[in-house]
CSV table of N, CA and C in Angstrom, one decimal:
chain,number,residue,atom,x,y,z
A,1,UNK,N,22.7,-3.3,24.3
A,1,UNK,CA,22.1,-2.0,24.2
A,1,UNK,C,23.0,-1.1,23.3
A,2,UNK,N,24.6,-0.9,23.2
A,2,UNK,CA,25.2,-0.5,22.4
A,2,UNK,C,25.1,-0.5,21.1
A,3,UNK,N,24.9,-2.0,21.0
A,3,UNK,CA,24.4,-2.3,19.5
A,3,UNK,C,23.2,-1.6,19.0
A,4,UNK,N,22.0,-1.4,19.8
A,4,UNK,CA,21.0,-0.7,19.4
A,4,UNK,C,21.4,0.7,18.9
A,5,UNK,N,21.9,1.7,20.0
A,5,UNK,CA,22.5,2.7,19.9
A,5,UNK,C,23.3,3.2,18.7
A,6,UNK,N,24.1,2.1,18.0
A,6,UNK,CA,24.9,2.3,16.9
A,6,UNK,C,24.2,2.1,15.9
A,7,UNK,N,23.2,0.8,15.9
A,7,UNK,CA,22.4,0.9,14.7
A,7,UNK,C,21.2,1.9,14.1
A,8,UNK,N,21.0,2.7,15.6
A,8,UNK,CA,20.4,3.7,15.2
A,8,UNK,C,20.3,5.1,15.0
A,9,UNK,N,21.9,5.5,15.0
A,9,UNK,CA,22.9,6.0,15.0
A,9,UNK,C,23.4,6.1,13.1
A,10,UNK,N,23.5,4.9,12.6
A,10,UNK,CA,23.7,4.6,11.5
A,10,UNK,C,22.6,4.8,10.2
A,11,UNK,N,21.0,4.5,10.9
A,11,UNK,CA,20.0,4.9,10.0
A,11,UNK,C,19.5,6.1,10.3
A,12,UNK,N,20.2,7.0,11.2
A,12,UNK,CA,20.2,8.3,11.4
A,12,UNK,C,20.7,8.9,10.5
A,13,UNK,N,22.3,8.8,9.7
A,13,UNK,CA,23.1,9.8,9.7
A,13,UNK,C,22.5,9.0,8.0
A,14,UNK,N,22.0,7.9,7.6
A,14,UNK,CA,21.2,7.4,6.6
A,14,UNK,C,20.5,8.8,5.9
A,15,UNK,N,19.6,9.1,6.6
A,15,UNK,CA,18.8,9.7,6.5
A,15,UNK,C,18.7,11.3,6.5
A,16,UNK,N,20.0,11.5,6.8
A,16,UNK,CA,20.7,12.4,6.4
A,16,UNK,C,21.3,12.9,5.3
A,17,UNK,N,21.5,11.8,4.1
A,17,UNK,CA,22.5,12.1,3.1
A,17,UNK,C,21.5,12.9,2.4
A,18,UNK,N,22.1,13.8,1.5
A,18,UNK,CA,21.6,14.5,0.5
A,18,UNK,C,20.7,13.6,-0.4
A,19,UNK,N,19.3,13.6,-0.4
A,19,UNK,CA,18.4,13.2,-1.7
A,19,UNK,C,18.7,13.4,-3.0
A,20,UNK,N,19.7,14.2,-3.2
A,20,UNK,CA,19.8,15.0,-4.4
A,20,UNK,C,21.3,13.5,-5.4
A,21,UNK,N,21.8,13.6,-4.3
A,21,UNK,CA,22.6,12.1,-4.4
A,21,UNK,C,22.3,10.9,-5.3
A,22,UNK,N,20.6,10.8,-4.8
A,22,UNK,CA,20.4,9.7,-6.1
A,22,UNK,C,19.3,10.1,-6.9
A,23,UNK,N,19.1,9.0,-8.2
A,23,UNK,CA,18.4,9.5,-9.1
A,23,UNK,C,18.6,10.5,-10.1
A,24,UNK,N,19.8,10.2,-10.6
A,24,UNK,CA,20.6,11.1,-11.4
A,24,UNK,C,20.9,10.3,-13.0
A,25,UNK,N,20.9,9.2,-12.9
A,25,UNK,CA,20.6,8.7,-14.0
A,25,UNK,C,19.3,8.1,-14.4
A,26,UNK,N,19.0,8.7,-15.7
A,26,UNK,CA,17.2,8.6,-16.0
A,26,UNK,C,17.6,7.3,-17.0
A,27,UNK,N,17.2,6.1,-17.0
A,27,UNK,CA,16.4,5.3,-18.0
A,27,UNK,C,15.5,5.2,-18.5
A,28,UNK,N,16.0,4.9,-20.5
A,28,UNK,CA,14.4,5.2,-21.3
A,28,UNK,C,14.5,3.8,-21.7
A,29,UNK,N,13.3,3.4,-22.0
A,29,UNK,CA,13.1,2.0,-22.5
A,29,UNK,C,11.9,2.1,-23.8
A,30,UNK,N,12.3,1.6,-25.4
A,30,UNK,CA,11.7,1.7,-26.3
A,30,UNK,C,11.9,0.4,-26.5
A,31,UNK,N,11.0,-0.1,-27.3
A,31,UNK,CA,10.3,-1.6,-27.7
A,31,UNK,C,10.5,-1.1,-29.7
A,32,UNK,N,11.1,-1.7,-30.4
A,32,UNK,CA,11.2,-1.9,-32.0
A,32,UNK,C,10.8,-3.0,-32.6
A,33,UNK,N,10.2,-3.0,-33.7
A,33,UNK,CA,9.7,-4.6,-34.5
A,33,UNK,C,10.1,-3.9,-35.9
A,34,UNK,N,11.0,-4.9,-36.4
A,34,UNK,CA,11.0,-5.0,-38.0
A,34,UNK,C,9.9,-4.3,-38.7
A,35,UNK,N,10.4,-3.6,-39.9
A,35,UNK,CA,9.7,-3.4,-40.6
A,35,UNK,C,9.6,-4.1,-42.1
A,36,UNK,N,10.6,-4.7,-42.1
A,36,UNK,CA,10.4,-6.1,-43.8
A,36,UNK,C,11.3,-6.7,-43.3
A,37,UNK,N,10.6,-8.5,-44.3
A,37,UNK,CA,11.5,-9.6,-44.2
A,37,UNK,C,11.2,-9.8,-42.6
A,38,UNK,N,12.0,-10.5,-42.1
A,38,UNK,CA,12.0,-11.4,-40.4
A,38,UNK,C,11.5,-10.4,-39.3
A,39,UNK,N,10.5,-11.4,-38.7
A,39,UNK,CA,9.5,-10.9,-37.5
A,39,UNK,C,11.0,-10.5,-36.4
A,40,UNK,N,12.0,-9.5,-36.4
A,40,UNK,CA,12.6,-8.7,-35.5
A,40,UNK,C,12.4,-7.6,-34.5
A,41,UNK,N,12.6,-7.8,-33.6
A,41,UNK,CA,12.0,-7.1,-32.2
A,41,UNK,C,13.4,-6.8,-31.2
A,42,UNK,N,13.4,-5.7,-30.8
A,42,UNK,CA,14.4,-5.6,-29.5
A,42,UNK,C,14.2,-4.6,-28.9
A,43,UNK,N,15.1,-4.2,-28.0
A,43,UNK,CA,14.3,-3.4,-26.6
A,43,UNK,C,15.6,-2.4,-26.6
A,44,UNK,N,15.6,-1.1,-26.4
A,44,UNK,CA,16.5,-0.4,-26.8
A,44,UNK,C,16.6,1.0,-25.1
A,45,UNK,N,17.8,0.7,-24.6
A,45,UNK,CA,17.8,1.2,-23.4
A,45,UNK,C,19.0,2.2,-23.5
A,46,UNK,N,18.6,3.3,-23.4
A,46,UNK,CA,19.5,4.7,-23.2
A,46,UNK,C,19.2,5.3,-21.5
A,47,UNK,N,20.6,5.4,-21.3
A,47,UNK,CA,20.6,6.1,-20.3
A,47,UNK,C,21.4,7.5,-20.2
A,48,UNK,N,21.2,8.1,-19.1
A,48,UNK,CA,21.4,9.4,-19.0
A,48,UNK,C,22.2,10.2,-17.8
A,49,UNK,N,23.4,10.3,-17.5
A,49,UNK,CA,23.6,10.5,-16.1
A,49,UNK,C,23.7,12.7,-16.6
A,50,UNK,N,22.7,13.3,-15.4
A,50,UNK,CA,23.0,14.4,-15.6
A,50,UNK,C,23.9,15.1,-14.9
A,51,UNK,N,24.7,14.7,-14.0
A,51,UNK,CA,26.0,15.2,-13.6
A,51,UNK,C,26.9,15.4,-14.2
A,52,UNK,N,26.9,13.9,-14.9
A,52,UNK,CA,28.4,14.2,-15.8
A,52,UNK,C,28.3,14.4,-16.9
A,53,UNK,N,27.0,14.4,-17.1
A,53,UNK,CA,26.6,14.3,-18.6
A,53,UNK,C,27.0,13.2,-19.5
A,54,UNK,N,27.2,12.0,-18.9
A,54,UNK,CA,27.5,10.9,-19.8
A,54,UNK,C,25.9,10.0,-20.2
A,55,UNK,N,26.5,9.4,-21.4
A,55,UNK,CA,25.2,8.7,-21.9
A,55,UNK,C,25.4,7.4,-22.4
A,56,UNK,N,25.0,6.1,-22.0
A,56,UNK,CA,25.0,5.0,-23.1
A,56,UNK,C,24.1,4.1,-23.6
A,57,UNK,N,23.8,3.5,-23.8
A,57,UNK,CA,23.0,2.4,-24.3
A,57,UNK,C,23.2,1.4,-24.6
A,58,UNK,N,21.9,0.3,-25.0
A,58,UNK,CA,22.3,-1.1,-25.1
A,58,UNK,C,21.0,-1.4,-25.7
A,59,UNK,N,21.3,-2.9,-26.6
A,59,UNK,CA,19.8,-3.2,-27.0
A,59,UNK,C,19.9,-4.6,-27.0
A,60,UNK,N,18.6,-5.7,-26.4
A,60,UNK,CA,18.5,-6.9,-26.2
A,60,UNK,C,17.2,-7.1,-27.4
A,61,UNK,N,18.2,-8.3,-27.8
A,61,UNK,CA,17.2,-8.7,-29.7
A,61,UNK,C,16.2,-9.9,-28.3
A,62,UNK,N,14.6,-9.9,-28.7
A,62,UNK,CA,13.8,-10.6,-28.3
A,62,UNK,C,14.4,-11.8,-28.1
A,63,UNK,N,15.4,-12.6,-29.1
A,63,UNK,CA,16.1,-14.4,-29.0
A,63,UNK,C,17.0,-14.7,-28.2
A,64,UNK,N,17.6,-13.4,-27.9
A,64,UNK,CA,18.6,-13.4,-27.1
A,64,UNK,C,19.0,-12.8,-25.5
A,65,UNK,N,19.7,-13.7,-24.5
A,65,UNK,CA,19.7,-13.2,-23.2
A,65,UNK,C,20.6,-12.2,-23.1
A,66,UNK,N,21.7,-12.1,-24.0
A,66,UNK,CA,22.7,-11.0,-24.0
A,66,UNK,C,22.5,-9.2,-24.3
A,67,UNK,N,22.9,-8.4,-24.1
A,67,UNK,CA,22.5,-7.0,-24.1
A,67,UNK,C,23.9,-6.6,-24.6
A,68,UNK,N,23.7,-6.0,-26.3
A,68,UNK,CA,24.5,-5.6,-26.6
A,68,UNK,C,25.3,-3.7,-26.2
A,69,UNK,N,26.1,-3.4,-25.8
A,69,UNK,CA,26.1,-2.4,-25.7
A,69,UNK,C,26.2,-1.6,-26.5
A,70,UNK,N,26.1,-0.2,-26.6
A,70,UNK,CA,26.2,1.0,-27.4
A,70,UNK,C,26.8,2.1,-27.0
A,71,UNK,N,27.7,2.8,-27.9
A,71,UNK,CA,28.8,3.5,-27.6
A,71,UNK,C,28.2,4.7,-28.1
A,72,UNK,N,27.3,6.2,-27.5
A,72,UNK,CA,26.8,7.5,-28.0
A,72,UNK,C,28.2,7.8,-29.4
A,73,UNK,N,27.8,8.1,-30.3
A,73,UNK,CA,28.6,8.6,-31.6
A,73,UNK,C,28.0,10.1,-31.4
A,74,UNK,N,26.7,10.6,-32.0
A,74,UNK,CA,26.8,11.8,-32.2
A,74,UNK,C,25.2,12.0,-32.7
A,75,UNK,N,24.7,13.3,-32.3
A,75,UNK,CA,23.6,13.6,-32.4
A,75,UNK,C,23.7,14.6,-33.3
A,76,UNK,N,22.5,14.8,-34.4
A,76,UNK,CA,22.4,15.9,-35.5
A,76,UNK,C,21.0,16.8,-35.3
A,77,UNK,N,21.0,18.3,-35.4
A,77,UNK,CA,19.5,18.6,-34.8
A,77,UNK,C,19.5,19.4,-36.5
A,78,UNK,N,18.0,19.2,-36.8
A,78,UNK,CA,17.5,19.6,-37.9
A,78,UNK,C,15.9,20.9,-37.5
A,79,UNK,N,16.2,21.8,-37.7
A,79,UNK,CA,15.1,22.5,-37.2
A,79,UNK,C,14.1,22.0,-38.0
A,80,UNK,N,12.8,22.0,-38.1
A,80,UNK,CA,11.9,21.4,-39.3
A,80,UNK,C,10.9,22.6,-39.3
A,81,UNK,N,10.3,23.3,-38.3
A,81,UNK,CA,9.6,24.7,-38.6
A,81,UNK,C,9.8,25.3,-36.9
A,82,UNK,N,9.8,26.7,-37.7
A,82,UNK,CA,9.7,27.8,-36.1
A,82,UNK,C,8.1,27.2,-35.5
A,83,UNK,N,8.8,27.5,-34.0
A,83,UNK,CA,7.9,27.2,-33.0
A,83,UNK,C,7.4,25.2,-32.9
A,84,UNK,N,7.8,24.5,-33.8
A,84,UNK,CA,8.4,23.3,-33.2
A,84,UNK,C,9.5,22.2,-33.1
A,85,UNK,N,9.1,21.5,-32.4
A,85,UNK,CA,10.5,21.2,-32.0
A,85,UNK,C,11.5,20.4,-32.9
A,86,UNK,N,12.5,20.6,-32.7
A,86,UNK,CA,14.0,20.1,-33.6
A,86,UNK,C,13.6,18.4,-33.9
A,87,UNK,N,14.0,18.1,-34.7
A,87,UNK,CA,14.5,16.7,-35.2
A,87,UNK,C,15.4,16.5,-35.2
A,88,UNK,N,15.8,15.3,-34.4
A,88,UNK,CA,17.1,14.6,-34.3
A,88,UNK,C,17.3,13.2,-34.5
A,89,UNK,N,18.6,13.2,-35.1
A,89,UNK,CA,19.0,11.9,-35.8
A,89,UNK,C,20.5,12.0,-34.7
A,90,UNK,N,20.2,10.7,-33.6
A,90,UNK,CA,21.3,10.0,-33.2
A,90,UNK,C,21.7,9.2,-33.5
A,91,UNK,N,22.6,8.5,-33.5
A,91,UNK,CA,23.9,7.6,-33.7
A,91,UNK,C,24.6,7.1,-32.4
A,92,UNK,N,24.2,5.3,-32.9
A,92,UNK,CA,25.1,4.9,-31.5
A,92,UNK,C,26.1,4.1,-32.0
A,93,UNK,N,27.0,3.7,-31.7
A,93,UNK,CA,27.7,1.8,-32.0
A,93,UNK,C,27.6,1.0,-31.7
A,94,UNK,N,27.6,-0.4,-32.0
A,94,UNK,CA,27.5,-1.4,-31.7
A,94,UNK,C,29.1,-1.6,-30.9
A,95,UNK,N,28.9,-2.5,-30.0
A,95,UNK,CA,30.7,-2.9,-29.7
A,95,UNK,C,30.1,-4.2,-28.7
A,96,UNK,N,30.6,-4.9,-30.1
A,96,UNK,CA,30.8,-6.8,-29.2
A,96,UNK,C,32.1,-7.3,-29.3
A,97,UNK,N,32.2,-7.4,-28.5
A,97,UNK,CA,33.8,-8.5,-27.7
A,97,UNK,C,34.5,-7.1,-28.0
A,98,UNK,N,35.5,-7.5,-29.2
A,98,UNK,CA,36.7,-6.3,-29.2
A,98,UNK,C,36.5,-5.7,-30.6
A,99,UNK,N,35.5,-5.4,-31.1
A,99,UNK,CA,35.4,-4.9,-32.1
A,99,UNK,C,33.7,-3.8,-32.1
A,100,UNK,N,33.7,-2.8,-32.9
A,100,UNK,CA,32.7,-2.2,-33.6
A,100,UNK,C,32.6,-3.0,-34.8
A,101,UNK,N,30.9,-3.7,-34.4
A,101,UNK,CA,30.6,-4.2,-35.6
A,101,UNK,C,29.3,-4.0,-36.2
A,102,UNK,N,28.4,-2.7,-35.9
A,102,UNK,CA,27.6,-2.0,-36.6
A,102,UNK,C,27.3,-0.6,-36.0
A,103,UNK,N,25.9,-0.1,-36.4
A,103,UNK,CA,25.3,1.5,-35.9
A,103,UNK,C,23.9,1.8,-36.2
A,104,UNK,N,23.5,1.6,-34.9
A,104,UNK,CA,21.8,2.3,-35.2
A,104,UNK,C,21.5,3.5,-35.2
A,105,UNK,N,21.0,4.2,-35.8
A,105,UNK,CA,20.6,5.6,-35.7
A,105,UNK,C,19.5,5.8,-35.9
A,106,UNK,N,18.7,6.8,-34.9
A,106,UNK,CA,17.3,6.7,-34.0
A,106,UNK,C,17.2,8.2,-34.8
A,107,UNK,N,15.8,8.6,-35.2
A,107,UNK,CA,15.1,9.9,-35.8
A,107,UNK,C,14.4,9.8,-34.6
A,108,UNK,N,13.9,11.3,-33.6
A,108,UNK,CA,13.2,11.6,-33.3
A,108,UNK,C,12.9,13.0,-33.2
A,109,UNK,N,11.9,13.4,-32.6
A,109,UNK,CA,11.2,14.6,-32.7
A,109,UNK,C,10.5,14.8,-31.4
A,110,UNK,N,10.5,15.5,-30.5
A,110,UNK,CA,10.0,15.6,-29.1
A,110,UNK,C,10.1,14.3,-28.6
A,111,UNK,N,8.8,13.6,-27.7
A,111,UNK,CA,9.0,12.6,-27.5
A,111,UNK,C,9.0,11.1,-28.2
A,112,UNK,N,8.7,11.5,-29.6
A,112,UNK,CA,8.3,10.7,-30.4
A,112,UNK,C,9.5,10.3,-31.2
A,113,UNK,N,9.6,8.4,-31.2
A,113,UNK,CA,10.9,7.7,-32.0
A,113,UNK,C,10.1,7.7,-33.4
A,114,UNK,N,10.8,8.6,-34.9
A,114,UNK,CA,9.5,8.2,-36.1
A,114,UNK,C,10.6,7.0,-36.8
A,115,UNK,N,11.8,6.6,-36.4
A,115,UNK,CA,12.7,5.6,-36.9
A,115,UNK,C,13.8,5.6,-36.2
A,116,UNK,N,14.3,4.2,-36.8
A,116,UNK,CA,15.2,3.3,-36.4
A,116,UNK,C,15.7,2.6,-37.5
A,117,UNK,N,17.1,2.8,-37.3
A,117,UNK,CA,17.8,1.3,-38.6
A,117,UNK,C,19.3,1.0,-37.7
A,118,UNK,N,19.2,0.4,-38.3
A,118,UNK,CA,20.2,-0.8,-37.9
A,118,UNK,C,21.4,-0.8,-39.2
A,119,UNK,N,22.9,-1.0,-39.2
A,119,UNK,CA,23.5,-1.2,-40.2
A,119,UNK,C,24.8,-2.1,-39.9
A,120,UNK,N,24.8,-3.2,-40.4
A,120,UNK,CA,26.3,-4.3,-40.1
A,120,UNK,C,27.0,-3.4,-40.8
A,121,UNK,N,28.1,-3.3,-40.0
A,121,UNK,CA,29.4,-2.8,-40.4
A,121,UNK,C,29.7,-4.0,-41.9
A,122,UNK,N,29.8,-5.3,-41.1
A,122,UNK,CA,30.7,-6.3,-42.1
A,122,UNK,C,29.9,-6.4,-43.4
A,123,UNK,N,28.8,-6.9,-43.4
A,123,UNK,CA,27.4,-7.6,-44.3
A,123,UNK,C,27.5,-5.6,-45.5
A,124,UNK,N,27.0,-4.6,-44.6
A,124,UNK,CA,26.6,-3.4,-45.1
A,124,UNK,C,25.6,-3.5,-45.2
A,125,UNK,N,24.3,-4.6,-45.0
A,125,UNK,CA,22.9,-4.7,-44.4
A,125,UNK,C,22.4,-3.6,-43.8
A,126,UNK,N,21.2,-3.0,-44.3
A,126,UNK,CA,20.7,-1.9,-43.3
A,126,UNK,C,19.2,-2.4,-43.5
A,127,UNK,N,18.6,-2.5,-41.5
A,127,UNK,CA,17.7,-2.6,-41.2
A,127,UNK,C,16.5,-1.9,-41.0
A,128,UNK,N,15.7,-1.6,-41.2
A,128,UNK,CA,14.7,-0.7,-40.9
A,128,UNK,C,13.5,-1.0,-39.4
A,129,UNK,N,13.5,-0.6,-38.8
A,129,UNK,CA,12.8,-0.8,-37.5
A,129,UNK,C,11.7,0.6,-37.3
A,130,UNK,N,10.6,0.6,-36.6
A,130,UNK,CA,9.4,1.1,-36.0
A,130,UNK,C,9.0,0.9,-34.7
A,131,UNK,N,8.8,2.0,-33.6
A,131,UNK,CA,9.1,2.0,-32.3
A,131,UNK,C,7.8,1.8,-32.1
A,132,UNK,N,7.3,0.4,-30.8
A,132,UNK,CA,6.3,-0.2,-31.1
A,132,UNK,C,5.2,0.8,-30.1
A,133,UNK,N,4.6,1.7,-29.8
A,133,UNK,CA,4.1,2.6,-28.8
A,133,UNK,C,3.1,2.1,-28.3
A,134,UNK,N,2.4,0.8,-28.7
A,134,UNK,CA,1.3,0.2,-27.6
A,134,UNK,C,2.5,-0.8,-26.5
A,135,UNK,N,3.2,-1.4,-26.9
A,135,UNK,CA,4.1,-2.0,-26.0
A,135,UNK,C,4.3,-1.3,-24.6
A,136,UNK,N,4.1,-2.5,-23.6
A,136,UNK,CA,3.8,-2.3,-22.0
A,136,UNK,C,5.7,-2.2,-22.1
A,137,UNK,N,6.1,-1.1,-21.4
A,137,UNK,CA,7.5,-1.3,-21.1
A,137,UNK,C,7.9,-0.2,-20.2
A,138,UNK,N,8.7,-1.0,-19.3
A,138,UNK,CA,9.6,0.2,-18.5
A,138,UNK,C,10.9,-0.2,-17.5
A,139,UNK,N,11.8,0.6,-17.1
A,139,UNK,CA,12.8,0.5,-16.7
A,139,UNK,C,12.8,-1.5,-15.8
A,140,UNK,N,11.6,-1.7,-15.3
A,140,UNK,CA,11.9,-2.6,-14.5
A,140,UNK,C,12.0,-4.1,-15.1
A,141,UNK,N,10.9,-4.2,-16.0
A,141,UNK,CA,10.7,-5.1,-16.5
A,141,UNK,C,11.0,-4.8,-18.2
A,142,UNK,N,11.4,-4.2,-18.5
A,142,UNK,CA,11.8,-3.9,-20.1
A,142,UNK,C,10.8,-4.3,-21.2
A,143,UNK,N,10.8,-4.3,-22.3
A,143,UNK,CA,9.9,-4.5,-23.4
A,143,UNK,C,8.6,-6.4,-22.9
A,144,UNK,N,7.4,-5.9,-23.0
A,144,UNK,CA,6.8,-7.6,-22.5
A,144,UNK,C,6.3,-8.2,-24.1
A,145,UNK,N,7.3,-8.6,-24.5
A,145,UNK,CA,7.0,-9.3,-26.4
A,145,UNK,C,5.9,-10.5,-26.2
């Protein structure tokens, strides 16, 4: 009977913690397909913690099981007319193993991604991508290619 007592004791004080506690980091999930040359696709996951204000990202190419990560670089805001809203061009980095070895930077405008590229650091290749908006996607199950 102890045992009961403490277990219920335990999903008591459960039930207690502050709500506010979780759900503090928002994940966004965008779906990209090439726009020339090779049928390229990847899934592009930013997150958001608002406490501390920290942010990162990562993107998984359709061929591959690995999730590259991304290092926030820097956001630029462009007013484009009074009364709507700012355009912004972010910048993230690539960083595989021990090195920075490229940078995508994302154009958007309220909720809307209007571009994406891609650039190899080594090659100087720059990719052009389009954020696919009929694509079924979300935090649980990520982009369904």
């Amino acid at each position: 009977m102890i045992g009961l007592k403490s277990s219920f004791a335990f999903i008591s004080a459960l039930l207690l913690i502050p709500l506010t506690a979780l759900g503090e980091v928002t994940t966004e999930v965008s779906c990209f397909r090439s726009l020339e040359g090779k049928n390229i696709n990847f899934e592009f996951r930013s997150y958001y913690d608002t406490v501390s204000r920290w942010s990162g990202a990562g993107v998984k190419y359709t061929k591959s099981r690995k999730v590259i990560p991304l290092v926030y670089r820097s956001v630029e805001e462009e007013v484009m007319a009074e009364g709507r809203p700012s355009q912004f061009t972010t910048t993230w980095v690539e960083v595989t193993e021990d090195s920075l070895t490229g940078e995508y930077e994302m154009v958007s405008q309220g909720a809307r991604i209007y571009g994406m590229t891609y650039t190899n650091y080594k090659s100087g290749k720059k990719y052009s991508f389009e954020q696919d908006i009929t694509m079924d996607a979300s935090p649980e199950t990520g982009c369904r290619w």
